[in-house]
Coordinates of N, CA and C in Angstrom, one line a residue:
M1 N 32.4 -0.5 32.2 CA 33.2 -0.7 33.1 C 33.4 -2.2 33.0
P2 N 34.6 -3.0 32.9 CA 34.5 -4.8 32.8 C 34.1 -5.4 33.7
H3 N 32.8 -6.3 33.4 CA 32.2 -7.0 34.7 C 33.5 -7.9 35.0
A4 N 33.3 -8.3 36.7 CA 34.2 -8.9 37.0 C 34.7 -10.3 36.5
L5 N 33.5 -11.1 36.3 CA 33.6 -12.3 36.0 C 34.4 -12.5 34.6
C6 N 34.1 -11.3 33.7 CA 34.4 -11.2 32.3 C 35.6 -9.9 32.2
P7 N 36.4 -10.1 32.2 CA 37.2 -8.9 31.9 C 37.2 -8.9 30.0
M8 N 36.8 -7.7 29.7 CA 37.1 -6.9 28.6 C 38.5 -6.7 27.7
P9 N 39.2 -7.5 26.7 CA 40.3 -7.3 26.5 C 40.0 -5.6 25.6
T10 N 41.2 -4.9 25.1 CA 41.0 -4.1 24.4 C 40.7 -4.1 23.0
K11 N 41.1 -5.2 22.2 CA 40.6 -5.5 20.9 C 40.6 -6.9 20.9
L12 N 39.2 -7.0 20.6 CA 38.8 -8.6 20.8 C 38.1 -9.0 19.5
I13 N 38.3 -9.8 18.6 CA 37.4 -10.5 17.7 C 37.0 -11.5 17.9
L14 N 35.3 -11.6 17.8 CA 34.7 -12.8 17.9 C 34.3 -13.6 16.5
F15 N 34.3 -14.4 16.3 CA 34.1 -15.2 15.5 C 33.7 -16.6 15.1
D16 N 33.1 -16.9 14.1 CA 32.8 -18.1 14.1 C 33.2 -19.5 14.2
G17 N 33.4 -19.8 15.2 CA 34.6 -21.0 15.6 C 34.4 -22.3 15.1
V18 N 33.1 -22.3 14.4 CA 33.1 -23.9 13.7 C 33.5 -23.5 11.9
C19 N 33.4 -22.3 11.2 CA 33.8 -21.9 10.2 C 35.0 -22.0 9.8
N20 N 35.2 -23.0 8.7 CA 36.7 -22.9 8.4 C 37.7 -21.9 7.8
F21 N 36.8 -20.8 7.0 CA 37.2 -19.9 6.5 C 37.7 -19.0 7.7
C22 N 36.9 -18.5 8.7 CA 36.8 -17.7 10.0 C 38.2 -18.4 10.7
N23 N 38.3 -19.5 10.8 CA 39.6 -20.1 11.6 C 40.9 -20.1 11.1
G24 N 40.9 -20.3 9.7 CA 42.1 -20.0 8.7 C 42.2 -18.5 9.0
T25 N 41.4 -17.7 9.0 CA 41.6 -16.1 8.9 C 42.4 -15.9 10.3
V26 N 41.7 -16.2 11.3 CA 42.1 -16.1 12.8 C 43.5 -16.5 12.9
N27 N 44.4 -17.9 12.1 CA 45.5 -18.0 12.3 C 46.4 -17.0 11.6
Y28 N 45.9 -16.6 10.3 CA 46.4 -15.3 9.5 C 46.7 -14.4 10.6
I29 N 45.7 -13.7 11.6 CA 45.8 -13.0 11.7 C 46.5 -13.1 12.9
M30 N 46.9 -13.6 13.7 CA 47.7 -14.4 15.1 C 48.9 -14.4 14.5
D31 N 49.3 -14.7 13.1 CA 50.5 -14.5 12.7 C 51.4 -13.0 12.4
H32 N 50.0 -12.4 12.1 CA 51.0 -11.3 11.3 C 49.9 -9.8 12.1
D33 N 49.5 -9.6 13.1 CA 49.1 -8.5 14.1 C 49.8 -8.4 15.2
D34 N 51.0 -8.6 15.6 CA 51.5 -8.4 16.3 C 51.1 -8.8 17.8
G35 N 50.4 -9.2 18.2 CA 49.6 -9.5 19.2 C 48.4 -8.4 19.6
V36 N 48.4 -7.7 18.7 CA 47.1 -6.6 19.1 C 46.0 -7.2 19.2
F37 N 45.8 -8.7 18.6 CA 43.6 -9.1 19.0 C 43.9 -10.1 19.9
Q38 N 42.8 -10.0 20.7 CA 42.8 -11.6 21.4 C 41.4 -12.0 20.5
F39 N 40.4 -13.2 20.9 CA 40.0 -13.8 20.0 C 39.2 -14.6 21.1
A40 N 37.5 -15.0 20.4 CA 36.5 -15.9 20.9 C 35.9 -15.9 19.9
A41 N 35.4 -17.4 20.4 CA 34.3 -17.7 19.3 C 32.9 -17.4 19.9
L42 N 32.2 -17.0 18.6 CA 30.9 -16.2 19.1 C 30.1 -17.1 19.2
Q43 N 30.2 -18.4 19.5 CA 29.3 -19.6 20.0 C 29.7 -20.0 21.6
S44 N 30.8 -19.3 22.2 CA 31.0 -19.3 23.2 C 30.4 -18.8 24.8
D45 N 30.4 -19.3 25.4 CA 29.4 -18.5 26.9 C 30.9 -16.8 26.7
Y46 N 31.5 -17.2 27.3 CA 32.5 -15.6 27.2 C 32.0 -14.7 26.2
A47 N 31.8 -15.0 24.7 CA 31.3 -13.8 23.7 C 29.9 -13.9 24.3
R48 N 28.7 -14.2 24.5 CA 27.8 -13.9 24.8 C 28.2 -13.0 26.1
K49 N 28.8 -13.6 27.0 CA 28.6 -12.8 28.3 C 29.6 -10.8 27.6
V50 N 30.4 -11.3 26.8 CA 30.9 -10.0 26.7 C 30.0 -8.9 25.4
L51 N 29.0 -9.7 25.0 CA 28.3 -8.9 24.1 C 26.9 -8.5 24.8
S52 N 26.9 -9.2 25.9 CA 25.8 -8.7 27.0 C 25.9 -6.8 27.0
R53 N 26.9 -6.6 27.1 CA 26.9 -5.3 27.6 C 26.7 -4.2 26.5
F54 N 26.6 -4.9 25.0 CA 25.8 -4.0 24.0 C 24.5 -4.5 23.8
E55 N 24.2 -3.1 23.9 CA 22.6 -3.1 23.8 C 22.0 -3.2 22.1
R56 N 21.3 -4.1 21.6 CA 21.0 -3.8 20.1 C 19.5 -4.4 19.7
Q57 N 19.6 -3.9 18.6 CA 17.9 -3.6 18.0 C 18.1 -4.8 16.9
R58 N 18.9 -5.2 16.9 CA 18.8 -6.4 15.9 C 19.8 -7.7 16.2
P59 N 19.4 -8.6 15.3 CA 20.4 -9.7 15.8 C 21.9 -9.5 15.1
L60 N 22.9 -10.1 16.0 CA 24.3 -9.8 15.5 C 24.9 -10.9 14.3
P61 N 25.3 -10.2 13.1 CA 25.7 -11.2 12.0 C 26.8 -12.5 13.1
D62 N 26.7 -13.5 12.3 CA 27.2 -15.0 12.8 C 28.4 -14.6 12.4
S63 N 29.6 -14.2 11.9 CA 30.9 -14.4 11.2 C 31.9 -13.7 11.8
V64 N 31.8 -12.4 11.8 CA 32.7 -11.6 12.6 C 32.5 -10.3 13.3
L65 N 33.2 -10.4 14.7 CA 32.7 -8.7 15.2 C 34.0 -8.0 15.7
L66 N 34.2 -7.2 15.8 CA 35.5 -6.3 16.7 C 34.9 -5.9 17.9
I67 N 35.3 -5.8 19.0 CA 34.9 -5.0 19.8 C 36.6 -4.3 20.1
D68 N 36.5 -2.8 19.7 CA 37.5 -2.1 20.2 C 37.3 -1.2 21.2
G69 N 37.8 -1.3 22.5 CA 37.7 -0.4 23.6 C 36.3 -0.7 24.1
N70 N 35.5 0.3 24.1 CA 34.0 0.0 24.4 C 33.0 0.2 23.1
R71 N 33.5 0.0 21.9 CA 32.6 -0.1 20.8 C 32.4 -1.5 19.9
L72 N 31.4 -1.6 19.3 CA 31.4 -3.2 18.9 C 31.1 -2.7 17.5
Y73 N 31.9 -3.2 16.6 CA 31.7 -3.0 15.3 C 31.6 -4.3 14.7
E74 N 30.8 -4.4 13.4 CA 30.4 -5.5 12.9 C 30.4 -5.7 11.4
E75 N 30.1 -6.5 10.6 CA 29.9 -6.4 9.0 C 31.9 -6.2 8.4
S76 N 31.1 -5.4 7.4 CA 32.8 -4.8 6.9 C 33.4 -4.0 7.6
D77 N 32.8 -2.9 8.7 CA 33.0 -2.2 9.5 C 34.4 -3.1 10.6
A78 N 33.8 -4.3 10.8 CA 34.9 -5.1 11.5 C 35.7 -5.5 10.8
A79 N 35.6 -6.0 9.7 CA 36.7 -7.0 8.9 C 37.8 -5.9 8.7
L80 N 37.4 -4.6 8.0 CA 38.8 -3.7 7.4 C 38.8 -3.1 8.8
R81 N 38.3 -2.9 10.0 CA 39.2 -2.2 11.4 C 40.4 -3.3 11.5
I82 N 40.2 -4.6 11.3 CA 40.8 -5.8 11.5 C 41.8 -5.6 10.7
A83 N 41.6 -5.7 9.5 CA 42.5 -5.7 8.5 C 43.3 -4.3 8.3
A84 N 43.0 -3.3 9.0 CA 44.1 -1.9 9.0 C 45.1 -2.4 10.2
Q85 N 44.7 -3.4 11.0 CA 46.3 -3.8 12.3 C 46.9 -4.9 12.0
V86 N 46.7 -5.8 10.7 CA 47.4 -6.9 10.0 C 48.3 -6.8 8.8
R87 N 49.8 -7.0 9.2 CA 50.8 -6.6 8.3 C 50.1 -7.9 7.0
G88 N 50.2 -7.1 6.0 CA 50.0 -8.1 4.5 C 47.9 -7.7 4.1
W89 N 47.5 -6.7 5.1 CA 46.3 -6.6 4.9 C 45.8 -5.4 4.9
K90 N 46.9 -4.1 5.9 CA 46.5 -3.0 5.7 C 46.0 -2.3 4.3
W91 N 46.1 -2.6 3.5 CA 45.6 -1.8 2.3 C 44.3 -1.8 2.0
L92 N 43.7 -3.0 2.8 CA 42.3 -3.5 2.4 C 41.6 -2.0 3.3
A93 N 41.9 -1.6 4.2 CA 41.3 -0.4 5.2 C 40.9 0.8 4.3
A94 N 41.8 0.6 2.9 CA 41.5 1.7 2.1 C 39.7 1.4 1.8
F95 N 39.0 0.3 1.8 CA 37.9 0.3 1.2 C 36.8 0.7 2.2
R96 N 37.3 1.2 3.5 CA 36.4 2.0 4.6 C 35.4 3.3 3.7
F97 N 36.3 3.8 2.7 CA 35.8 5.0 2.0 C 34.8 4.7 1.2
L98 N 34.5 3.2 0.6 CA 33.7 3.0 0.2 C 31.9 3.3 1.0
P99 N 31.0 3.4 0.2 CA 29.4 3.5 0.9 C 29.5 1.9 1.7
K100 N 29.1 2.2 2.8 CA 28.8 1.1 4.0 C 27.7 -0.1 3.4
V101 N 26.9 0.4 2.5 CA 26.0 -0.1 1.9 C 26.1 -1.3 0.6
L102 N 27.3 -1.2 0.1 CA 27.9 -1.7 -0.9 C 29.1 -2.7 0.0
R103 N 29.6 -1.9 0.8 CA 30.6 -2.9 1.7 C 30.1 -4.1 2.3
D104 N 29.0 -3.7 3.0 CA 28.0 -4.7 3.8 C 27.6 -5.8 2.7
S105 N 27.5 -5.2 1.6 CA 26.6 -6.2 0.5 C 27.5 -7.3 0.4
V106 N 28.7 -6.8 0.0 CA 29.6 -7.7 -0.4 C 30.3 -8.7 0.7
Y107 N 30.1 -7.9 2.0 CA 30.6 -8.8 3.2 C 29.5 -10.0 3.3
R108 N 28.4 -9.6 3.2 CA 27.4 -10.8 3.5 C 27.0 -11.6 2.2
F109 N 27.4 -11.1 1.0 CA 27.5 -12.1 0.3 C 28.7 -13.2 0.3
I110 N 29.7 -13.0 1.0 CA 30.7 -13.9 1.0 C 30.5 -14.6 2.4
A111 N 29.8 -13.9 3.5 CA 29.3 -14.7 5.0 C 28.0 -15.5 4.4
R112 N 27.6 -15.6 3.6 CA 26.4 -16.5 3.4 C 26.9 -17.7 2.7
R113 N 28.4 -17.6 2.1 CA 28.7 -18.3 1.4 C 29.7 -19.5 1.7
R114 N 30.3 -18.9 2.9 CA 31.4 -19.6 3.4 C 31.4 -21.0 3.8
Y115 N 30.3 -21.3 4.3 CA 30.2 -22.7 4.6 C 30.2 -23.6 3.5
R116 N 29.7 -23.3 2.6 CA 29.6 -23.9 1.0 C 31.0 -23.9 0.7
W117 N 31.5 -22.3 0.5 CA 32.9 -22.5 -0.4 C 33.9 -23.1 0.6
F118 N 33.7 -23.2 1.7 CA 35.4 -23.4 2.8 C 35.0 -24.6 3.8
G119 N 33.7 -25.3 3.8 CA 33.1 -25.9 4.7 C 33.1 -25.5 6.4
K120 N 32.9 -26.2 7.3 CA 32.4 -26.2 8.4 C 32.8 -27.3 9.3
Q121 N 33.6 -27.1 10.8 CA 34.0 -28.2 11.6 C 32.5 -28.7 12.5
D122 N 33.0 -30.0 13.3 CA 31.3 -30.0 13.9 C 31.6 -29.5 15.3
A123 N 32.2 -28.9 15.6 CA 32.5 -28.5 17.1 C 33.6 -27.0 16.8
C124 N 33.4 -26.3 18.2 CA 34.6 -25.0 18.0 C 35.8 -25.2 17.8
R125 N 36.7 -24.6 17.4 CA 38.1 -24.4 17.5 C 38.3 -24.6 18.8
I126 N 39.4 -25.3 19.2 CA 40.1 -24.9 20.6 C 41.5 -24.9 20.6
P127 N 41.8 -23.8 21.2 CA 43.5 -23.0 20.9 C 44.3 -23.9 21.8
T128 N 45.5 -24.0 20.8 CA 46.7 -25.2 21.5 C 47.0 -24.3 22.4
P129 N 48.0 -24.9 23.2 CA 48.4 -24.3 24.6 C 49.5 -22.8 23.7
A130 N 49.8 -22.9 23.1 CA 50.8 -21.9 22.7 C 49.9 -20.7 22.2
E131 N 48.4 -20.8 22.1 CA 47.6 -19.5 21.4 C 47.0 -19.2 22.9
R132 N 46.7 -20.1 23.6 CA 45.7 -19.4 24.8 C 45.8 -18.5 25.3
A133 N 47.0 -17.8 25.4 CA 47.2 -16.1 25.6 C 46.2 -15.4 24.9
R134 N 46.0 -15.9 23.9 CA 45.3 -14.9 22.5 C 43.6 -15.1 22.9
F135 N 43.4 -16.0 23.9 CA 41.6 -16.3 23.9 C 41.4 -16.3 25.3
P136 N 40.8 -15.1 25.9 CA 40.5 -14.9 27.2 C 39.6 -16.0 27.7
E137 N 38.7 -16.6 27.6 CA 38.2 -17.4 27.7 C 38.9 -19.0 28.1
W138 N 40.1 -19.2 27.5 CA 41.0 -19.8 27.8 C 42.3 -19.8 28.9
Q139 N 41.9 -18.3 29.4 CA 43.0 -18.1 30.4 C 42.4 -18.2 32.0
N140 N 42.6 -19.5 32.4 CA 42.4 -19.3 34.2 C 43.2 -21.2 34.4

């Protein structure tokens, strides 16, 4: 049941708001997902409130998470479930059949190097007025 102060979108992508690669990926998804996803920066209070609903035994990865209904997906599971909903990326979902340990190893390899390869910003992305409907924390 969603918390009154923090309603839960059906499909929410939590991303690293200062990562250039992550922000570019969010831009691509918004242009190709037919409005399926909503977004929030992992660094936001909104993301912390949403994530407080999920009991975790280990720290969350710092690059991408997907909340789909009442389920939390991370690492390669999140990335491939997102890809399955995005025009131009649907073929990537075929990689879900590889062993998770292999998929997550590749995911972590890229995630650890994303700042070095693509850079990062000093502050989290602020959605444009046209994008705000896709960012629940900015709806008010």
